[in-house]
Amino acid sequence: MRPLMAEAYRGLAEGVAPIVVAPTGYGKTMASPEMAERAVKEGLAGGLIHIAPLRSLVRKIYEAAFKARGGGYQFHSPASLEPDRKSPYLLKTLVAVSLDSYLWTLYRIPVVEAASIERGLSEGHYYPAAASIFTSVNVFDEAHIFLGETGDQGLVVESVKAAVRLLAAAKTPLVIETATMPRSILNGIARLVERQGMEPRVYTLPCIARSLNLENDGLEYRGVDDREWLDGASRIHWTTLYREEWTGRVFNEIISDARKGKVLVVLNTVSRAVEIYKELVERTVGEGMRITLIHGRLSAGDRASAEDSLGFDGEGHIVVATPLVEAGVDVNSTAVYTEVAPAENLVQRAGRACRRGRALGSCMENGGKVVIVGGEGDATIYSTEAVRASLDAVKSMSGNIDWRYPCGESSYISLLIRSEANTTHTTYIAKGRRIYENLFAAYLSSDGRPSALLSVLDNTELCSLLRTGVMVEVLVDNRDSVTVDLYWALRNAESVLETHGRAPTLVLIDPESGSVLAESRAENLWRLWKSMGRWTGCRRLLSASTATSTVLPETGRLDPEYHGLSRRRRGCTRGG
């Protein structure tokens, strides 16, 4: 473990709740296996549960750090990594779990049993999972990160805060890890832990503690020096540019930079990513350029193919991605072009550059590069005020931003602080969302049955603990699937399905029983959705994320030209 993480573990052993604030790429995540080993050996806990915001990040953590230590994973998907390593009730000594699955389990609805719980056939087996949760070190890794097009950041934060409140009240070993958590949320979580009788303590680098003004905030903290890491981070000179729109000049810049190294291009939505990807493909015909498209609507097979391609760090490689790259994909580029976004998202995206090996060597020799493109009106999935504040902060620093080094007026920490100071209120929590922390906390602290939570969701606009939408599995053939938002699938099915001479059929199937819940031809899909009220309300569709699949049989499939759901023979990676 790096010095900062070792000191945080010592605090954990003393009974405090460490809040670790460290730069992207510092090694926070990779410290969990050693923490687990020491906690078990020293009798501090029975294991460690590492909670990540995205399934893609769970996969990465499991394969890179947990698998070799005998660890497991848990996220809901029919596309399992290794079935015998899955831990449905979080009972393995070392397990990585998606925030979605963790929260449903903590809220007494283990995802593996959600179908039977929802239908009233069972109350589920929550207590084995609870026994593991409350006797393990619970590590929240960037749990505040916005989940993109189908997520609701205010709801994410409130659900997590209610969970942290319960864990702290039970004196459960608890660690919060972040590189970019807004100061207001960080302070809020610290005070929440404190009110439950558990001592919060921030562990960070001394210069970050000074920049965040932790002493004036009254937060106890430990500044842990790591000169070796800081010396390495300070050796990269960064160029930061701002462009008003995606013009031919910007595309030419991307292609020029790609001739010298790997370039990451990040767009805020899938549709924009596909649009920019197609434009780059057209502009590089005949150049032998490798262009990889990766986003949340790729099928499992295409996603694996795209991630394999990401390992190529040589010249002539452009990666086009959506915000999922912020925490769940390891790109290691030399330049980043990003659509406008809140400051914390920009920092995460820039953190994909200059990470190690060939790319790091190139950045130390030639510098790293970040180009921010577009105005505040282009950031459709984010708060307009947060984006405006972010752009104002970037411009106030005249492009002089160090995206890796956390110390000084030009650091990314300074960008985060300026951006948050430019908001008139806390934009990170949507209006009306604060009530859910108390609502969820009341449920968690009671002996209420899962049906009570389902009733709450049924009588609000919520469909889950993290989203106002519903995620379902779409089978693009008999062996491959993709997770999409059900509203999107139903609204867009007619325009994105290839009919092959017949109108395609959409079928909702209960995978537990194999029975068909609903079925319709494409021209009637929206009518089907509206008629679902006879058997399912919004909350019943939590089963769409856990207990049902959306199936597109051989009569139709999603068109890759629009949404990147291509089969491997057509390829989501061009030129290699």
Coordinates of C-alpha atoms in Angstrom, one line a residue:
M1 CA 0.0 0.0 0.0
R2 CA 1.1 3.5 -0.7
P3 CA 1.8 5.6 2.5
L4 CA -1.6 7.4 2.4
M5 CA -3.5 4.1 2.2
A6 CA -1.4 2.5 4.9
E7 CA -2.1 5.4 7.3
A8 CA -5.8 5.2 6.4
Y9 CA -5.8 1.5 7.4
R10 CA -4.2 2.4 10.7
G11 CA -7.1 4.8 11.4
L12 CA -9.6 2.1 10.4
A13 CA -8.0 -0.2 13.0
E14 CA -8.4 2.6 15.6
G15 CA -12.1 2.7 15.0
V16 CA -12.4 5.8 12.9
A17 CA -14.1 6.1 9.5
P18 CA -11.3 7.1 7.0
I19 CA -12.3 9.4 4.2
V20 CA -9.4 9.1 1.7
V21 CA -9.0 12.0 -0.7
A22 CA -6.2 11.2 -3.2
P23 CA -5.6 11.8 -7.0
T24 CA -6.8 9.6 -9.8
G25 CA -4.3 6.7 -10.3
Y26 CA -2.9 6.9 -6.8
G27 CA -3.6 3.3 -5.9
K28 CA -6.7 3.6 -3.7
T29 CA -8.5 0.7 -5.3
M30 CA -5.5 -1.6 -5.5
A31 CA -5.0 -1.3 -1.7
S32 CA -8.2 -3.2 -0.9
P33 CA -6.8 -6.8 -1.1
E34 CA -4.1 -6.0 1.4
M35 CA -6.6 -4.2 3.6
A36 CA -8.8 -7.3 3.6
E37 CA -5.9 -9.6 4.4
R38 CA -4.7 -7.4 7.3
A39 CA -8.2 -6.9 8.7
V40 CA -8.9 -10.6 8.8
K41 CA -5.5 -11.4 10.3
E42 CA -5.8 -8.8 13.0
G43 CA -9.4 -9.6 13.8
L44 CA -10.7 -6.2 12.7
A45 CA -13.3 -7.7 10.3
G46 CA -14.3 -10.9 8.6
G47 CA -13.5 -9.6 5.1
L48 CA -13.8 -6.6 2.8
I49 CA -16.5 -5.4 0.4
H50 CA -15.4 -3.0 -2.3
I51 CA -18.3 -1.0 -3.7
A52 CA -17.8 0.6 -7.1
P53 CA -20.3 2.8 -9.0
L54 CA -20.2 0.8 -12.3
R55 CA -20.3 -2.8 -13.2
S56 CA -17.5 -2.2 -15.7
L57 CA -15.3 -1.0 -12.8
V58 CA -16.3 -4.1 -10.7
R59 CA -15.1 -6.2 -13.6
K60 CA -11.8 -4.3 -13.8
I61 CA -11.2 -4.5 -10.0
Y62 CA -12.0 -8.2 -9.9
E63 CA -9.8 -9.1 -12.8
A64 CA -6.9 -6.8 -11.9
A65 CA -6.7 -7.2 -8.1
F66 CA -9.2 -9.6 -6.5
K67 CA -9.2 -12.7 -8.7
A68 CA -5.6 -13.6 -7.9
R69 CA -6.3 -13.3 -4.1
G70 CA -9.3 -15.7 -4.3
G71 CA -11.8 -12.8 -4.2
G72 CA -15.2 -12.7 -5.9
Y73 CA -17.6 -10.2 -7.4
Q74 CA -21.3 -9.4 -7.5
F75 CA -23.3 -7.4 -10.1
H76 CA -26.5 -8.3 -11.7
S77 CA -26.1 -9.5 -15.3
P78 CA -26.6 -12.7 -17.2
A79 CA -23.1 -12.2 -18.6
S80 CA -21.1 -13.5 -15.6
L81 CA -17.3 -13.3 -15.5
E82 CA -16.8 -16.6 -13.7
P83 CA -20.0 -18.1 -12.2
D84 CA -18.2 -19.9 -9.4
R85 CA -16.6 -16.6 -8.3
K86 CA -19.9 -14.7 -8.1
S87 CA -21.0 -13.9 -4.5
P88 CA -24.8 -13.2 -4.5
Y89 CA -24.9 -12.6 -0.8
L90 CA -21.5 -10.9 -0.5
L91 CA -20.2 -13.8 1.7
K92 CA -16.7 -14.1 0.2
T93 CA -13.8 -12.7 2.2
L94 CA -12.9 -10.3 -0.6
V95 CA -15.6 -9.2 -3.0
A96 CA -16.1 -6.3 -5.5
V97 CA -19.7 -5.3 -5.9
S98 CA -21.6 -2.7 -8.0
L99 CA -23.2 0.1 -6.1
D100 CA -26.6 -0.9 -7.5
S101 CA -26.4 -4.5 -6.3
Y102 CA -24.9 -3.5 -2.9
L103 CA -27.7 -1.0 -2.2
W104 CA -30.5 -3.4 -3.1
T105 CA -28.9 -6.0 -0.9
L106 CA -28.4 -3.6 2.0
Y107 CA -32.0 -2.5 1.5
R108 CA -33.1 -6.1 2.1
I109 CA -33.6 -7.1 -1.5
P110 CA -30.7 -9.3 -2.7
V111 CA -30.8 -8.9 -6.5
V112 CA -30.6 -12.7 -7.0
E113 CA -34.0 -13.0 -5.2
A114 CA -35.7 -9.8 -6.4
A115 CA -38.2 -11.5 -8.7
S116 CA -39.6 -13.7 -5.9
I117 CA -39.6 -10.9 -3.4
E118 CA -41.4 -8.6 -5.8
R119 CA -44.1 -11.2 -6.5
G120 CA -44.6 -11.7 -2.8
L121 CA -43.4 -15.3 -2.9
S122 CA -40.5 -14.8 -0.5
E123 CA -39.1 -12.2 1.9
G124 CA -35.6 -13.1 0.6
H125 CA -32.5 -14.2 2.4
Y126 CA -31.3 -10.8 3.5
Y127 CA -29.7 -11.8 6.8
P128 CA -26.8 -13.9 5.5
A129 CA -25.8 -10.9 3.4
A130 CA -26.3 -8.5 6.3
A131 CA -24.1 -10.7 8.5
S132 CA -21.3 -10.2 5.9
I133 CA -21.9 -6.5 5.4
F134 CA -21.9 -5.6 9.1
T135 CA -18.8 -7.7 9.8
S136 CA -16.7 -6.6 6.8
V137 CA -14.8 -3.4 5.9
N138 CA -17.1 -1.6 3.5
V139 CA -15.1 0.5 1.0
F140 CA -17.1 3.1 -1.0
D141 CA -15.1 3.8 -4.1
E142 CA -16.2 7.1 -5.8
A143 CA -19.8 6.2 -4.8
H144 CA -21.0 9.7 -5.7
I145 CA -20.2 9.5 -9.4
F146 CA -23.1 10.3 -11.7
L147 CA -24.4 7.3 -13.6
G148 CA -25.0 9.0 -16.9
E149 CA -28.0 9.1 -19.1
T150 CA -30.2 6.9 -16.9
G151 CA -28.8 7.9 -13.5
D152 CA -29.9 10.5 -11.1
Q153 CA -27.0 12.0 -9.2
G154 CA -29.1 13.5 -6.4
L155 CA -30.8 10.1 -5.8
V156 CA -27.4 8.3 -5.9
V157 CA -26.0 10.6 -3.2
E158 CA -29.1 10.4 -1.0
S159 CA -29.2 6.6 -1.2
V160 CA -25.5 6.3 -0.3
K161 CA -25.9 8.7 2.6
A162 CA -28.7 6.7 4.0
A163 CA -26.6 3.6 3.7
V164 CA -23.6 5.3 5.3
R165 CA -25.8 6.5 8.2
L166 CA -26.8 2.9 8.9
L167 CA -23.3 1.5 8.7
A168 CA -21.9 4.2 10.9
A169 CA -24.6 3.8 13.5
A170 CA -23.7 0.1 13.7
K171 CA -20.0 0.9 14.0
T172 CA -19.3 -1.0 10.9
P173 CA -15.7 -0.6 9.5
L174 CA -16.2 2.0 6.8
V175 CA -13.9 3.7 4.3
I176 CA -14.9 6.4 1.8
E177 CA -12.4 6.8 -1.2
T178 CA -12.5 9.7 -3.7
A179 CA -10.5 11.8 -6.0
T180 CA -13.2 14.3 -7.0
M181 CA -16.0 14.3 -4.5
P182 CA -17.4 17.8 -4.2
R183 CA -16.4 19.5 -0.9
S184 CA -20.1 19.9 0.1
I185 CA -20.8 16.2 -0.3
L186 CA -17.5 15.3 1.5
N187 CA -18.4 17.5 4.4
G188 CA -22.0 16.2 4.5
I189 CA -20.9 12.6 4.7
A190 CA -18.3 13.4 7.4
R191 CA -20.9 15.2 9.6
L192 CA -23.4 12.3 9.0
V193 CA -20.9 9.8 10.2
E194 CA -20.1 12.0 13.2
R195 CA -23.8 12.3 14.2
Q196 CA -24.0 8.5 14.3
G197 CA -21.3 8.4 17.0
M198 CA -18.4 7.3 14.8
E199 CA -15.4 9.5 14.2
P200 CA -14.7 10.6 10.6
R201 CA -11.1 11.4 9.7
V202 CA -9.9 12.7 6.3
Y203 CA -6.6 11.2 5.0
T204 CA -5.0 13.1 2.2
L205 CA -1.8 14.7 0.9
P206 CA -0.8 17.8 2.9
C207 CA -1.3 20.2 0.0
I208 CA -4.8 18.8 -0.6
A209 CA -5.7 19.4 3.0
R210 CA -4.5 23.0 2.8
S211 CA -6.4 23.6 -0.5
L212 CA -9.6 22.1 0.8
N213 CA -9.2 24.2 4.0
L214 CA -10.1 21.2 6.1
E215 CA -8.9 22.7 9.3
N216 CA -11.3 25.7 9.0
D217 CA -14.1 23.2 8.3
G218 CA -13.5 21.6 11.6
L219 CA -12.8 18.2 10.1
E220 CA -10.1 16.1 11.7
Y221 CA -7.5 15.1 9.1
R222 CA -4.1 13.5 8.6
G223 CA -1.8 15.0 6.0
V224 CA 0.3 12.1 4.8
D225 CA 3.4 13.0 2.6
D226 CA 4.1 10.8 -0.4
R227 CA 7.0 12.6 -2.0
E228 CA 7.7 9.8 -4.5
W229 CA 4.3 10.0 -6.0
L230 CA 4.2 13.8 -6.0
D231 CA 7.6 14.0 -7.7
G232 CA 6.4 11.8 -10.5
A233 CA 3.1 13.6 -11.0
S234 CA 4.9 17.0 -11.1
R235 CA 7.0 16.0 -14.1
I236 CA 4.1 16.3 -16.5
H237 CA 3.5 19.6 -18.2
W238 CA -0.1 20.0 -19.3
T239 CA -1.7 22.0 -22.1
T240 CA -5.4 22.8 -21.6
L241 CA -7.4 24.3 -24.5
Y242 CA -11.0 25.3 -24.9
R243 CA -12.9 25.1 -28.2
E244 CA -16.4 26.4 -28.7
E245 CA -17.7 23.5 -30.9
W246 CA -16.7 20.4 -32.8
T247 CA -15.4 21.8 -36.0
G248 CA -13.2 20.4 -38.7
R249 CA -10.3 22.1 -36.9
V250 CA -10.9 20.0 -33.8
F251 CA -11.2 16.7 -35.8
N252 CA -7.9 17.5 -37.5
E253 CA -6.3 18.2 -34.1
I254 CA -7.5 14.8 -32.8
I255 CA -6.2 13.0 -35.9
S256 CA -2.9 14.8 -35.7
D257 CA -2.4 14.0 -32.0
A258 CA -3.4 10.3 -32.7
R259 CA -0.5 10.1 -35.2
K260 CA 1.8 10.7 -32.2
G261 CA 0.0 8.6 -29.5
K262 CA -3.3 7.4 -28.2
V263 CA -6.2 9.9 -28.0
L264 CA -9.3 9.6 -25.8
V265 CA -12.4 11.4 -26.9
V266 CA -15.3 11.6 -24.3
L267 CA -18.9 12.6 -25.2
N268 CA -21.7 12.9 -22.7
T269 CA -24.3 10.7 -24.5
V270 CA -24.2 7.5 -26.6
S271 CA -25.8 9.3 -29.6
R272 CA -23.1 12.0 -29.5
A273 CA -20.3 9.3 -29.1
V274 CA -21.6 7.4 -32.1
E275 CA -21.9 10.6 -34.2
I276 CA -18.3 11.6 -33.4
Y277 CA -17.0 8.1 -34.0
K278 CA -18.6 7.9 -37.4
E279 CA -17.1 11.3 -38.3
L280 CA -13.6 10.2 -37.3
V281 CA -14.0 7.0 -39.2
E282 CA -14.9 8.9 -42.4
R283 CA -12.1 11.4 -41.9
T284 CA -9.4 8.7 -41.5
V285 CA -10.3 6.4 -44.4
G286 CA -7.1 5.0 -45.8
E287 CA -4.9 6.1 -42.9
G288 CA -4.8 2.8 -41.1
M289 CA -6.0 4.5 -38.0
R290 CA -7.4 2.3 -35.2
I291 CA -10.7 3.8 -33.8
T292 CA -12.4 2.1 -30.9
L293 CA -16.0 3.0 -29.8
I294 CA -17.0 2.1 -26.2
H295 CA -20.1 3.0 -24.4
G296 CA -22.9 1.5 -22.2
R297 CA -25.0 0.2 -25.1
L298 CA -22.4 -2.2 -26.5
S299 CA -23.3 -5.8 -26.1
A300 CA -21.2 -7.8 -23.7
G301 CA -19.3 -9.5 -26.5
D302 CA -18.6 -6.2 -28.3
R303 CA -17.7 -4.6 -25.0
A304 CA -15.1 -7.3 -24.4
S305 CA -13.7 -6.9 -27.9
A306 CA -13.5 -3.1 -27.5
E307 CA -11.8 -3.4 -24.1
D308 CA -9.2 -5.8 -25.6
S309 CA -8.4 -3.1 -28.2
L310 CA -7.9 -0.5 -25.4
G311 CA -4.7 -2.3 -24.4
F312 CA -3.0 -1.0 -27.6
D313 CA -1.0 2.1 -26.5
G314 CA 0.8 2.9 -29.7
E315 CA 0.4 5.7 -32.2
G316 CA -2.6 5.8 -34.5
H317 CA -5.3 4.9 -31.9
I318 CA -8.4 7.0 -31.1
V319 CA -10.8 5.8 -28.4
V320 CA -14.3 7.4 -28.5
A321 CA -16.3 6.9 -25.2
T322 CA -19.1 8.1 -23.0
P323 CA -18.8 9.0 -19.3
L324 CA -18.5 5.4 -18.3
V325 CA -14.8 5.8 -19.0
E326 CA -14.4 8.1 -16.0
A327 CA -14.3 5.2 -13.5
G328 CA -14.8 1.9 -15.4
V329 CA -12.3 1.8 -18.3
D330 CA -8.5 2.0 -18.3
V331 CA -7.5 3.9 -21.4
N332 CA -4.0 5.4 -20.7
S333 CA -3.9 8.0 -23.5
T334 CA -1.6 10.9 -24.1
A335 CA -4.3 13.4 -25.0
V336 CA -8.0 13.8 -24.0
Y337 CA -10.7 15.6 -25.9
T338 CA -13.8 16.0 -23.8
E339 CA -17.3 17.5 -24.2
V340 CA -18.0 20.1 -21.5
A341 CA -19.1 18.6 -18.2
P342 CA -18.9 19.5 -14.4
A343 CA -15.4 19.9 -13.1
E344 CA -15.3 16.6 -11.2
N345 CA -16.2 14.8 -14.4
L346 CA -13.5 16.6 -16.4
V347 CA -10.9 15.7 -13.7
Q348 CA -11.9 12.0 -13.9
R349 CA -11.7 12.1 -17.7
A350 CA -8.3 13.8 -17.7
G351 CA -7.2 11.2 -15.2
R352 CA -7.4 8.6 -18.0
A353 CA -4.3 10.2 -19.5
C354 CA -0.6 9.7 -18.8
R355 CA -1.1 6.9 -16.3
R356 CA 1.8 4.5 -16.9
G357 CA 4.3 2.9 -19.3
R358 CA 4.6 4.3 -22.8
A359 CA 1.9 6.9 -22.4
L360 CA 3.4 8.2 -19.2
G361 CA 6.9 8.4 -20.7
S362 CA 5.5 10.3 -23.7
C363 CA 3.7 12.7 -21.4
M364 CA 6.8 13.4 -19.3
E365 CA 8.8 14.1 -22.5
N366 CA 6.2 15.9 -24.6
G367 CA 3.5 16.9 -22.1
G368 CA -0.1 15.9 -21.6
K369 CA -3.0 17.5 -23.4
V370 CA -6.7 18.2 -22.5
V371 CA -9.1 19.9 -24.9
I372 CA -12.6 20.9 -23.7
V373 CA -15.1 21.3 -26.5
G374 CA -18.6 22.9 -26.5
G375 CA -20.7 25.4 -24.6
E376 CA -22.8 24.8 -21.5
G377 CA -25.9 24.0 -23.6
D378 CA -24.2 20.9 -25.0
A379 CA -24.0 19.1 -21.7
T380 CA -27.5 17.6 -21.8
I381 CA -27.2 15.1 -18.9
Y382 CA -25.7 17.5 -16.4
S383 CA -26.9 20.5 -14.4
T384 CA -26.6 23.6 -16.5
E385 CA -25.3 25.6 -13.5
A386 CA -22.7 23.0 -12.7
V387 CA -21.4 23.0 -16.3
R388 CA -21.4 26.8 -16.4
A389 CA -19.5 26.9 -13.1
S390 CA -17.0 24.4 -14.5
L391 CA -16.4 26.5 -17.7
D392 CA -16.0 29.7 -15.7
A393 CA -13.4 28.0 -13.5
V394 CA -11.5 26.6 -16.5
K395 CA -11.4 30.1 -18.1
S396 CA -10.4 31.8 -14.9
M397 CA -7.3 29.6 -14.8
S398 CA -6.5 30.6 -18.4
G399 CA -6.0 27.0 -19.3
N400 CA -3.2 26.6 -16.8
I401 CA -4.4 23.4 -15.1
D402 CA -2.3 20.6 -13.8
W403 CA -4.7 17.6 -14.2
R404 CA -2.6 15.2 -12.1
Y405 CA -0.6 17.2 -9.6
P406 CA -2.8 18.2 -6.6
C407 CA -0.7 21.1 -5.2
G408 CA -0.8 24.8 -5.9
E409 CA -3.0 27.4 -7.7
S410 CA -2.9 25.6 -11.0
S411 CA -3.8 22.1 -9.6
Y412 CA -7.0 20.2 -10.5
I413 CA -7.9 20.6 -6.8
S414 CA -8.0 24.4 -7.4
L415 CA -10.2 23.8 -10.4
L416 CA -12.7 21.8 -8.3
I417 CA -12.7 24.4 -5.5
R418 CA -13.3 27.3 -8.0
S419 CA -16.0 25.5 -9.7
E420 CA -17.9 24.7 -6.6
A421 CA -17.5 28.3 -5.4
N422 CA -19.1 29.5 -8.6
T423 CA -22.4 27.8 -7.8
T424 CA -25.2 29.7 -6.1
H425 CA -26.4 26.5 -4.4
T426 CA -25.5 22.9 -4.2
T427 CA -26.1 21.7 -7.7
Y428 CA -25.0 18.2 -7.0
I429 CA -28.3 17.3 -5.3
A430 CA -31.4 17.7 -7.5
K431 CA -34.3 19.6 -6.0
G432 CA -36.6 17.4 -3.9
R433 CA -34.0 14.6 -3.5
R434 CA -32.9 15.4 0.0
I435 CA -36.1 13.9 1.4
Y436 CA -35.0 10.5 0.2
E437 CA -32.1 10.2 2.6
N438 CA -34.5 10.5 5.5
L439 CA -37.0 8.3 3.9
F440 CA -34.5 5.5 3.1
A441 CA -32.8 5.9 6.4
A442 CA -36.1 5.4 8.2
Y443 CA -36.7 2.2 6.3
L444 CA -33.2 0.9 7.0
S445 CA -33.4 1.6 10.7
S446 CA -36.8 -0.1 11.0
D447 CA -37.7 -3.7 10.8
G448 CA -39.8 -3.0 7.7
R449 CA -40.2 -5.8 5.1
P450 CA -39.0 -5.4 1.5
S451 CA -42.6 -4.9 0.4
A452 CA -42.6 -1.6 2.4
L453 CA -39.7 -0.3 0.3
L454 CA -41.4 -1.5 -2.9
S455 CA -44.5 0.4 -1.8
V456 CA -42.5 3.6 -1.3
L457 CA -41.0 3.3 -4.8
D458 CA -44.4 2.5 -6.3
N459 CA -45.9 5.7 -4.8
T460 CA -43.1 8.0 -6.0
E461 CA -41.6 8.7 -9.4
L462 CA -38.7 6.4 -8.5
C463 CA -38.0 3.1 -10.2
S464 CA -35.0 2.2 -8.1
L465 CA -32.6 3.5 -5.5
L466 CA -30.3 5.0 -8.1
R467 CA -32.4 5.8 -11.1
T468 CA -35.7 7.2 -12.3
G469 CA -35.3 4.8 -15.3
V470 CA -35.1 1.0 -15.5
M471 CA -32.3 -1.0 -16.9
V472 CA -33.0 -4.2 -18.8
E473 CA -31.1 -6.8 -20.7
V474 CA -31.5 -6.9 -24.5
L475 CA -30.5 -10.2 -26.2
V476 CA -28.9 -9.3 -29.5
D477 CA -28.5 -13.0 -30.3
N478 CA -28.7 -16.3 -28.4
R479 CA -25.4 -15.7 -26.7
D480 CA -24.9 -12.0 -26.3
S481 CA -26.8 -9.2 -24.5
V482 CA -26.6 -5.5 -23.7
T483 CA -28.0 -3.5 -20.8
V484 CA -30.2 -0.5 -21.9
D485 CA -32.8 1.7 -20.4
L486 CA -36.3 0.2 -20.8
Y487 CA -37.8 3.6 -21.7
W488 CA -35.2 4.1 -24.4
A489 CA -35.7 0.6 -25.8
L490 CA -39.4 1.0 -26.1
R491 CA -39.4 4.6 -27.4
N492 CA -36.8 3.9 -30.0
A493 CA -37.4 0.3 -31.0
E494 CA -39.1 1.1 -34.3
S495 CA -36.3 3.4 -35.5
V496 CA -33.4 1.2 -34.5
L497 CA -34.6 -2.3 -35.3
E498 CA -33.8 -4.0 -38.6
T499 CA -37.0 -5.9 -39.5
H500 CA -35.5 -8.4 -42.0
G501 CA -38.9 -8.4 -43.8
R502 CA -41.0 -8.8 -40.7
A503 CA -41.9 -6.6 -37.9
P504 CA -39.7 -7.5 -34.9
T505 CA -41.2 -8.6 -31.7
L506 CA -40.3 -7.5 -28.2
V507 CA -40.8 -10.0 -25.4
L508 CA -40.4 -9.5 -21.6
I509 CA -39.4 -12.8 -20.0
D510 CA -39.1 -13.7 -16.4
P511 CA -35.8 -15.6 -16.3
E512 CA -36.7 -17.3 -13.0
S513 CA -39.8 -19.0 -14.4
G514 CA -39.2 -18.6 -18.1
S515 CA -42.7 -17.4 -18.6
V516 CA -43.6 -14.5 -21.0
L517 CA -44.8 -11.5 -19.1
A518 CA -45.7 -9.4 -22.2
E519 CA -45.2 -9.4 -25.9
S520 CA -45.8 -7.1 -28.8
R521 CA -44.8 -6.4 -32.4
A522 CA -42.6 -3.3 -32.9
E523 CA -45.4 -1.0 -34.2
N524 CA -47.3 -1.6 -30.9
L525 CA -44.3 -1.3 -28.5
W526 CA -45.3 2.1 -27.0
R527 CA -48.9 0.9 -26.7
L528 CA -47.4 -2.2 -24.8
W529 CA -45.5 0.1 -22.5
K530 CA -48.6 2.1 -21.6
S531 CA -50.6 -1.1 -21.1
M532 CA -48.1 -2.5 -18.6
G533 CA -50.0 -0.8 -15.8
R534 CA -52.3 -3.7 -15.7
W535 CA -49.5 -5.9 -14.3
T536 CA -46.6 -3.6 -13.3
G537 CA -46.2 -0.1 -11.9
C538 CA -42.9 1.8 -12.0
R539 CA -41.6 0.1 -8.9
R540 CA -42.6 -3.3 -10.2
L541 CA -40.2 -2.6 -13.0
L542 CA -37.3 -2.9 -10.6
S543 CA -37.7 -6.5 -11.7
A544 CA -36.8 -5.3 -15.2
S545 CA -33.3 -4.6 -13.8
T546 CA -33.2 -7.8 -11.8
A547 CA -35.8 -10.2 -12.8
T548 CA -36.8 -9.7 -16.4
S549 CA -35.0 -9.5 -19.7
T550 CA -36.0 -7.7 -22.9
V551 CA -35.5 -10.1 -25.7
L552 CA -35.2 -9.2 -29.4
P553 CA -35.4 -12.6 -31.2
E554 CA -34.0 -13.4 -34.6
T555 CA -36.7 -11.3 -36.2
G556 CA -34.9 -8.1 -35.3
R557 CA -31.8 -6.6 -33.8
L558 CA -30.5 -3.2 -32.8
D559 CA -28.9 -1.2 -35.6
P560 CA -25.2 -0.5 -35.0
E561 CA -25.3 2.6 -37.2
Y562 CA -27.3 4.4 -34.6
H563 CA -26.4 2.9 -31.3
G564 CA -23.1 0.9 -31.6
L565 CA -24.8 -2.4 -30.9
S566 CA -22.8 -4.1 -33.6
R567 CA -22.0 -7.7 -34.0
R568 CA -18.3 -8.5 -33.9
R569 CA -18.3 -9.3 -37.7
R570 CA -19.2 -5.7 -38.3
G571 CA -16.9 -4.5 -35.6
C572 CA -17.0 -1.6 -33.2
T573 CA -13.2 -1.2 -33.7
R574 CA -12.0 -0.2 -37.1
G575 CA -8.5 -0.9 -38.4
G576 CA -7.3 -3.5 -35.9

